[in-house]
XYZ file of C-alpha atoms in Angstrom:
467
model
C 106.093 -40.318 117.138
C 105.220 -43.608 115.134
C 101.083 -42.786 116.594
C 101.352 -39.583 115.020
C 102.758 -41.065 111.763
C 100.163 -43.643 111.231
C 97.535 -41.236 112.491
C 98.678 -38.701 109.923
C 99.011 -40.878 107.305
C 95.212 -42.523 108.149
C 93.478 -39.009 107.867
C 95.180 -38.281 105.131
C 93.526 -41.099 103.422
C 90.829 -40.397 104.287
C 90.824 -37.215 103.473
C 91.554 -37.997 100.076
C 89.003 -40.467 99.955
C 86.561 -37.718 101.057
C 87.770 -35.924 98.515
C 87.611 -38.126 95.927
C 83.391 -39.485 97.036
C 83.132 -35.509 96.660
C 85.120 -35.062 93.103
C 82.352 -38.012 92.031
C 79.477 -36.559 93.189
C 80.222 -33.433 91.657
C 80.716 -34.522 88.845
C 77.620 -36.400 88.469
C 75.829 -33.057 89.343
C 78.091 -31.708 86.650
C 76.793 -34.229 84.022
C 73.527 -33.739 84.790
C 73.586 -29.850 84.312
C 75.545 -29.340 80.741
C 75.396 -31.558 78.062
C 78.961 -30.514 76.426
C 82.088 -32.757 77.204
C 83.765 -31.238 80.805
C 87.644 -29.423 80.548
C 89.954 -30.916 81.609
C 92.015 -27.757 82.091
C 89.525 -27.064 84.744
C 88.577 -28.162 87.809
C 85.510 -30.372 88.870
C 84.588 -26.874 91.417
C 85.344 -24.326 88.484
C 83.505 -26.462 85.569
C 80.498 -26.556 87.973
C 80.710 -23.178 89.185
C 80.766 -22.154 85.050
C 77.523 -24.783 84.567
C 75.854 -22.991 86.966
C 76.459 -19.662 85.712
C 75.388 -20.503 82.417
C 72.529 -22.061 83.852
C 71.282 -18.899 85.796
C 71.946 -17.439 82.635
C 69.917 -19.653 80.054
C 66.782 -19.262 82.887
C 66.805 -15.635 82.708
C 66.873 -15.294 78.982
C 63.942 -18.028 79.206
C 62.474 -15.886 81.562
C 62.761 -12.593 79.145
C 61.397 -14.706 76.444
C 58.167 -15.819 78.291
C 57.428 -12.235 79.413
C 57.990 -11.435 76.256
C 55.229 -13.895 74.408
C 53.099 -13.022 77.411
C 53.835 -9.043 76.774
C 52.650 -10.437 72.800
C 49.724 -12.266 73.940
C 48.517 -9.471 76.014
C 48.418 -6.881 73.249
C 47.235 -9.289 70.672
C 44.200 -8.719 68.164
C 42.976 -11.627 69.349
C 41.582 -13.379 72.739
C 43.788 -16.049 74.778
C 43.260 -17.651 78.020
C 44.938 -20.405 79.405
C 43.372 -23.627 81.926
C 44.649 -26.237 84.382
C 43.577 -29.868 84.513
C 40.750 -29.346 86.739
C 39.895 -26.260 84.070
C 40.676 -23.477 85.889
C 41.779 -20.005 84.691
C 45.379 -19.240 85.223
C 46.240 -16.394 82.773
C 43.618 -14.471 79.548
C 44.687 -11.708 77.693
C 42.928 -7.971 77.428
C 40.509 -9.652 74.518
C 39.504 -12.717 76.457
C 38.499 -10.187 78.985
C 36.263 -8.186 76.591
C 34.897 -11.099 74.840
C 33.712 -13.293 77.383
C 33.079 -10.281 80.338
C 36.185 -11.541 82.777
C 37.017 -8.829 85.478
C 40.520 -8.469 86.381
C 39.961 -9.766 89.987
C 38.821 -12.825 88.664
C 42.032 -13.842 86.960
C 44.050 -14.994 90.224
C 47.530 -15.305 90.303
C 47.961 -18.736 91.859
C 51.190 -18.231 93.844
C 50.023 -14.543 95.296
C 46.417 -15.006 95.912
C 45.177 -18.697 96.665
C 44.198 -21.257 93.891
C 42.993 -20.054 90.921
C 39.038 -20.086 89.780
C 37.001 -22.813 88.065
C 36.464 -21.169 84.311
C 32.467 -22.276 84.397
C 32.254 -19.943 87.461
C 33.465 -17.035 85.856
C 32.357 -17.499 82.043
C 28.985 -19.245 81.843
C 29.648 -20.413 78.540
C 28.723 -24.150 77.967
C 30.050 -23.833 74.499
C 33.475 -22.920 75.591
C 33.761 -25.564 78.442
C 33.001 -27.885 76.035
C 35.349 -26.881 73.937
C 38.215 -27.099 76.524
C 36.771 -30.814 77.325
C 37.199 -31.653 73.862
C 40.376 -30.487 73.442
C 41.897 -32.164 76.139
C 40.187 -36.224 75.153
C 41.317 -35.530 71.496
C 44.347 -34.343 72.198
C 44.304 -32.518 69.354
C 43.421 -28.871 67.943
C 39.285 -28.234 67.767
C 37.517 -25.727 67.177
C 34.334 -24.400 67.661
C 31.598 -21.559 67.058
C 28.756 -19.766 68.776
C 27.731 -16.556 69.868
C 28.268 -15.665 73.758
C 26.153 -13.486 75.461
C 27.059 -12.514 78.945
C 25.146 -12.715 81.437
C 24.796 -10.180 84.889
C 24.307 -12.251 88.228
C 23.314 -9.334 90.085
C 19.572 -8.340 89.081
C 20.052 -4.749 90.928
C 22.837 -3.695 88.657
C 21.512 -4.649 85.367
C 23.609 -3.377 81.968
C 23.334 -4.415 78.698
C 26.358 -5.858 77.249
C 27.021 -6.169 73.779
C 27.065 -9.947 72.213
C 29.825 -11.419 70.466
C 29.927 -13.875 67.633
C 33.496 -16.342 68.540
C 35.228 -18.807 66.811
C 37.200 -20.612 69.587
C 40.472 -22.874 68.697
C 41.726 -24.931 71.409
C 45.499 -26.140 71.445
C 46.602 -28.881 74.326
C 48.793 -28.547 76.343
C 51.542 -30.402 78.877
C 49.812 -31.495 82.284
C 46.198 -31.847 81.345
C 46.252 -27.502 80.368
C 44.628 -26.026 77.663
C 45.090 -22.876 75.625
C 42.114 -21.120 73.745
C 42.438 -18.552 71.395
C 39.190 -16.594 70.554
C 38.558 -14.584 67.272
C 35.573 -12.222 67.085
C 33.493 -13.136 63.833
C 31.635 -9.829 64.416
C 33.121 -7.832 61.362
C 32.525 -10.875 58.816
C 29.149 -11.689 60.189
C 28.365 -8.461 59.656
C 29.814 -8.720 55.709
C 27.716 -11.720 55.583
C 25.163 -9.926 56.207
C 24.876 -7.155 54.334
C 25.718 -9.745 51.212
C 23.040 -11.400 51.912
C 20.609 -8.349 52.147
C 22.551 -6.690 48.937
C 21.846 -10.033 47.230
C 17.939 -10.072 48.458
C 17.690 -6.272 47.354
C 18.901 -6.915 43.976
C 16.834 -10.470 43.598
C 13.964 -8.477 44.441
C 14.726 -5.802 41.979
C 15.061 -8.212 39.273
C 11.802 -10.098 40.029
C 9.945 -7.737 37.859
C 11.580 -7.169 34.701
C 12.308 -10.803 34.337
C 8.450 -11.337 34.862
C 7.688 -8.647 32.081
C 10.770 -10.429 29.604
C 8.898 -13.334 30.094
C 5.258 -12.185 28.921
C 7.037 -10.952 26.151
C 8.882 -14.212 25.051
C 5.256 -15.995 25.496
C 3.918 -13.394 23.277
C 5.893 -13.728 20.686
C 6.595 -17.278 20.540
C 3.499 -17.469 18.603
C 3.941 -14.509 16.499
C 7.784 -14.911 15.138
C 8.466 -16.742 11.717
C 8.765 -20.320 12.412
C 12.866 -20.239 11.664
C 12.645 -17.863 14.827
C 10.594 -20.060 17.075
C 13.885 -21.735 18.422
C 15.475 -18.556 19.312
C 12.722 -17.520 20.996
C 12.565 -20.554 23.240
C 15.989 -20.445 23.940
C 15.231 -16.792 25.373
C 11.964 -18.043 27.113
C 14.516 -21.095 28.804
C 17.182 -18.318 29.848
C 14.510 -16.434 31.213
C 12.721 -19.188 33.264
C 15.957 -20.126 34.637
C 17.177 -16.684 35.982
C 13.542 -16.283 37.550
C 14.424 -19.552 38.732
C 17.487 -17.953 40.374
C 15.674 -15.014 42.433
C 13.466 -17.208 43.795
C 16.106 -19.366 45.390
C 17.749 -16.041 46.088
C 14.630 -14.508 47.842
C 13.890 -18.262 49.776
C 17.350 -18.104 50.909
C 17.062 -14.759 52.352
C 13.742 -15.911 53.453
C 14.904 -19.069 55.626
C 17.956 -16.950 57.254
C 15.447 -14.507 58.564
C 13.331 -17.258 59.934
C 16.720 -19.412 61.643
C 16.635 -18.348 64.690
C 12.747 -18.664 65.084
C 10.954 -22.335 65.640
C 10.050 -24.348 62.565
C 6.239 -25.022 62.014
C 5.819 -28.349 62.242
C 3.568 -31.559 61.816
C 3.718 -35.039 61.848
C 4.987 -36.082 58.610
C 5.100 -39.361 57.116
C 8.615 -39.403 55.118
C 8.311 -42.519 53.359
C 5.105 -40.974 51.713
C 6.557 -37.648 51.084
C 9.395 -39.472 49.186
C 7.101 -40.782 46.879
C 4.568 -37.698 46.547
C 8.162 -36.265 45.203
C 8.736 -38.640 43.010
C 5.716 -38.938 41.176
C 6.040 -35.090 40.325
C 9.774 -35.741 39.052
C 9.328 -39.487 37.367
C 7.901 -37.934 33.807
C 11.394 -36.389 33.338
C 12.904 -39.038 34.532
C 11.516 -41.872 32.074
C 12.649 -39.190 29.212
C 16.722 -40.491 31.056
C 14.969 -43.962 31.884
C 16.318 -43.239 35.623
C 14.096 -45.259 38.142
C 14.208 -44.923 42.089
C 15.362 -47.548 43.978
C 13.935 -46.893 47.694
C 15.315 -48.840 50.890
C 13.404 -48.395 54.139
C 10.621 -48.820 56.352
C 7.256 -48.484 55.264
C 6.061 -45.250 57.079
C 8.382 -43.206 59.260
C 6.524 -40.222 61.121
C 8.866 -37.165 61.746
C 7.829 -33.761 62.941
C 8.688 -31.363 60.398
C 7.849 -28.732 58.106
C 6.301 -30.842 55.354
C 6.798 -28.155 52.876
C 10.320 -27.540 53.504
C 10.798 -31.279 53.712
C 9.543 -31.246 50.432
C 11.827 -29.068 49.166
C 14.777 -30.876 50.664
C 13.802 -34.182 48.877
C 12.936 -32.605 45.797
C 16.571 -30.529 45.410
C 18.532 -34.368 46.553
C 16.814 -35.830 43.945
C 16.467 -33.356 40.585
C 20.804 -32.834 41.697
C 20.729 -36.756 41.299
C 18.875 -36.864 38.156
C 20.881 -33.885 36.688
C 24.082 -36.133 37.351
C 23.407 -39.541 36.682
C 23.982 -41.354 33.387
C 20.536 -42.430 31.258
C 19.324 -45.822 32.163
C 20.421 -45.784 35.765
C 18.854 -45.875 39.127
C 18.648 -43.357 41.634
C 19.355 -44.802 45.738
C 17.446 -43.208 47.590
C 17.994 -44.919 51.906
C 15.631 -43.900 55.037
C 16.313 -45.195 58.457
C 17.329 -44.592 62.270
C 20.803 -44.493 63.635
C 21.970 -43.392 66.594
C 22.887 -39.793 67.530
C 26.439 -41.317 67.997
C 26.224 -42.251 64.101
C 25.811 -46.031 64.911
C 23.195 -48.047 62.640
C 20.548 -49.412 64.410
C 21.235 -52.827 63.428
C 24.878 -52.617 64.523
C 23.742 -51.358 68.060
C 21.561 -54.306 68.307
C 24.701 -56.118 67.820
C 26.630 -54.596 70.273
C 23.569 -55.769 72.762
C 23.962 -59.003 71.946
C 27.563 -58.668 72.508
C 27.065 -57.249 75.853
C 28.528 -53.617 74.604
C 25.038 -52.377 75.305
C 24.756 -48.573 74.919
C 23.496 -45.898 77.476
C 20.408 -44.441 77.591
C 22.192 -41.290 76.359
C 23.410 -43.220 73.291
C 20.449 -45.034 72.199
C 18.516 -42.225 71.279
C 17.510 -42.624 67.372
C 17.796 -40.241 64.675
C 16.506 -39.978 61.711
C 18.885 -40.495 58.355
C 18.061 -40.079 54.623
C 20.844 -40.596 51.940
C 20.717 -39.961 48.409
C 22.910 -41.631 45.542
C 23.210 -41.030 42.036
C 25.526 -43.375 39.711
C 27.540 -40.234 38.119
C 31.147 -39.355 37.956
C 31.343 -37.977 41.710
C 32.587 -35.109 43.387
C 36.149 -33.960 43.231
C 37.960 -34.141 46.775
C 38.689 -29.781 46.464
C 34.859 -29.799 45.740
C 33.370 -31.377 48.755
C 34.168 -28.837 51.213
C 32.094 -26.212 49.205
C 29.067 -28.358 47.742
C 26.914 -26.328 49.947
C 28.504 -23.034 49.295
C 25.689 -20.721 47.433
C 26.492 -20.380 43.889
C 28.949 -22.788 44.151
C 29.391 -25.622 41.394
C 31.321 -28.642 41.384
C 31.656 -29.535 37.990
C 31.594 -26.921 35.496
C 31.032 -29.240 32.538
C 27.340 -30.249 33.472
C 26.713 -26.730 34.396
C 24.072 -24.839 32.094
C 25.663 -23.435 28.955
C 24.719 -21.610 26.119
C 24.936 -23.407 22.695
C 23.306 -23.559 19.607
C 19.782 -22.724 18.675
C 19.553 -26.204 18.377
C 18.564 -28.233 21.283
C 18.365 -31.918 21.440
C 15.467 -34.103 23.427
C 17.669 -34.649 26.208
C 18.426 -30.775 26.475
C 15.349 -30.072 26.771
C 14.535 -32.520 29.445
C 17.613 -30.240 31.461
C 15.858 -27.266 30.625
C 12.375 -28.718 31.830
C 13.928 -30.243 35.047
C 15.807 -26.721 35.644
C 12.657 -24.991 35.740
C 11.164 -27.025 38.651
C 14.279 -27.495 40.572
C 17.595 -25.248 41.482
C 20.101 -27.012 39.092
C 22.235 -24.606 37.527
C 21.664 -22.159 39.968
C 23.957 -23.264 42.502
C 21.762 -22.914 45.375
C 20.081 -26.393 45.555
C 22.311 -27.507 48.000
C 22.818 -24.644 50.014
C 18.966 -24.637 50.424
C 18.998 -28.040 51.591
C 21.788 -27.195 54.130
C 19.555 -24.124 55.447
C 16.700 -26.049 55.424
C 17.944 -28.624 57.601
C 19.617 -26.787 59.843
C 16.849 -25.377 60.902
C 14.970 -28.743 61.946
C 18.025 -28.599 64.097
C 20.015 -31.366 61.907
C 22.941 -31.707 59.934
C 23.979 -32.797 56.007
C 26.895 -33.922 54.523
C 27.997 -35.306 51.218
C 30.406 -37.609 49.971
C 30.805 -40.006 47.230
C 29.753 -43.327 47.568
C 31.728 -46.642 47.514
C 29.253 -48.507 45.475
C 28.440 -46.696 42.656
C 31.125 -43.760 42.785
C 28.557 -41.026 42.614
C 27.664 -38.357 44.653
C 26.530 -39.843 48.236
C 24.727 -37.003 50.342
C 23.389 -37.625 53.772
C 20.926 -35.919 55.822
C 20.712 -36.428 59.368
C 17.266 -35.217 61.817
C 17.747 -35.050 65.464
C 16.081 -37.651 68.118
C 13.615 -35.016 68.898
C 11.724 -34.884 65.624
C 11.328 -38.568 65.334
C 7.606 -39.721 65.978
C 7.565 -42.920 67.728
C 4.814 -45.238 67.649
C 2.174 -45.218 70.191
């Protein structure tokens, strides 16, 4: 009787021991599924029983909600696909499909049907994979352009497919995945456009009555009583300046026909183009007392359209004499840097360091600044300096005053007549220009002087080395 006692009494402690190791771990299961305080009306089995409910619960409503953003994504205006870390395609909408040519049985669901595909197999778009790559190093939201063309692997089954014009904006993502939304510029290309040809139509149109105005402006300039002579130049200024304006407006139209064709080129010495430019702009610019203050090699060879070049120096510099103060001098820098934006001196110090860059990263480009000593540009204008028609400061834009025009005015109105200022399109012309050598411009204002500071940038590949 006393065995069964003590035996009784020993697995009833343990028991309760049991039970208490099991109360514990329970509850630390308990903690770790609700964050609210536990009931102590309740038991450790009900309370856990409840967290699990309401667990199930939150994961289907979770579940309802992703359906439902993928349900939105699918039926949205715009395209959406989604990689891994090793960039393949797990999910793309109905858009992403019709931009970039995806077949359904290309867009593998992972669990169902085996790993998913690499993107680059499916959409042979170098622009978009490097978009993904970018996304994912910056950790940040980038975005890119260009116009994708699909391409048919099979050369029995030929079919033209149509070519769209995409912006792409990539948005990272937990575990190494990206997300890509795609927006078809098609529609406002095709406003651009027709702009640009309703602009060309009506520059063209306008060509010939401001040519016949003018004849009659020269005619009468000597024929008018001398207290009209004034008036009559003021007309023959107003007049030169609009004709001024449709033939920007026609070489505009001009140079976005020719983009996508190759530029004519030479070999070009740059240094001595700068100065050919100069001498046609330094009479106006003694009537300021502006001088040019050049830093630079001697020669510099570059393979380029030397009368587009032209034009490119000419427009930096008349937009630097237009904004600098009398008695001031004009910067004007030519150099290499590297295509990662790197002086060449400072590379040279990296060498030395032992920081030496790659082959890749050595390549030289070819950089020309420009800097005035005026007021600047306004932060809100930068963004648009090379919009067409756009001006940055309205006050030094051309007005209409008095009959009476002062020396200075006139040197304006002498300078507006060989260069775009006041048209708006100097800049723009420059930017078109340039980026059909393939480059890139940029503008800024400048540390030193606090004037405008704009940069132009030629790409390895039009440099002429020396033999």
């Amino acid at each position: 009787m006393l065995g069964f006692v003590i035996g009784l009494s020993v697995g009833l402690g343990l028991l309760v021991l049991y039970r208490r190791r099991d109360d514990a771990k329970l509850k630390r299961l308990l903690s770790r599924l609700e964050d609210r305080q536990p009931l102590s009306t309740l038991g450790v089995d009900a309370q856990l029983a409840s967290a699990i409910h309401e667990r199930k619960v939150q994961a289907e409503e979770l579940a309802e909600q992703l359906q439902d953003f993928r349900r939105a994504l699918e039926l949205a205006p715009v395209g959406y696909l989604q990689v891994d870390e090793e960039n393949r395609l797990l999910w793309c909408n109905r858009k992403a499909q019709e931009y970039l040519d995806i077949k359904p049985s290309d867009v593998v669901v992972p669990t169902a049907y085996g790993p998913p595909k690499l993107l680059l197999a499916i959409v042979r778009s170098y622009e978009l994979d490097q978009l993904v790559e970018r996304t994912r190093l910056t950790q940040a939201v980038c975005d890119a352009r260009w116009t994708f063309n699909s391409i048919s692997t099979d050369p029995f089954n030929y079919s033209e497919r149509p070519a769209y014009p995409l912006q792409g904006y990539g948005l990272p993502m937990s575990q190494g995945q990206v997300g890509i939304f795609l927006e078809n510029r098609q529609e406002a290309v095709s406003l651009a456009q027709q702009r640009d040809r309703w602009i060309s139509d009506v520059a063209h149109e306008l060509k010939t009555p401001l040519t016949s105005i003018r004849l009659v402006a020269e005619t009468l300039q000597t024929r008018v009583d001398p207290s009209l002579v004034s008036w009559v130049e003021r007309l023959l200024r107003e007049v030169l300046r609009l004709s001024k304006l449709v033939d920007d407006v026609l070489n505009m139209s001009r140079l976005e026909q020719q983009r996508s064709r190759s530029v004519n080129g030479a070999d070009v010495d740059l240094v001595a183009l700068i100065q050919a430019v100069w001498q046609s702009l330094e009479p106006l610019a003694k009537l300021s007392d502006l001088t040019l203050s050049y830093q630079g090699p001697k020669t510099l060879v570059a393979h380029v359209d030397a009368s587009l070049m032209h034009r490119v120096i000419f427009n930096l510099l008349s937009n630097a004499m237009n904004y600098s103060p009398p008695a001031q001098a004009i910067q004007i820098r030519l150099g290499l840097v590297q295509e990662n934006g790197v002086p060449e001196r400072e590379a040279s110090q990296e060498s030395l360091n032992g920081n030496a860059l790659g082959p890749a990263e050595r390549q030289e480009c070819i950089l020309l600044e420009v800097i005035d000593a005026g007021k600047g540009l306004d932060k809100k204008d930068l963004p648009h300096v090379f919009d067409r028609f756009y001006r940055a400061d309205p006050a030094r834009s051309h007005e209409t005053g008095a009959a009476n025009v002062t020396e200075d005015d006139n040197s304006r109105a002498a300078l507006a007549e060989l260069s775009s200022s006041g048209t708006g399109l100097g800049l723009a012309i420059v930017q078109q220009i340039v980026e059909s050598h393939q480059g890139r411009v940029d503008a800024r204002n400048s540390p030193e002087t606090g004037g405008a500071w704009l940069r132009v940038w030629l790409p390895s590949q039009r440099l002429v080395k020396n033999q």
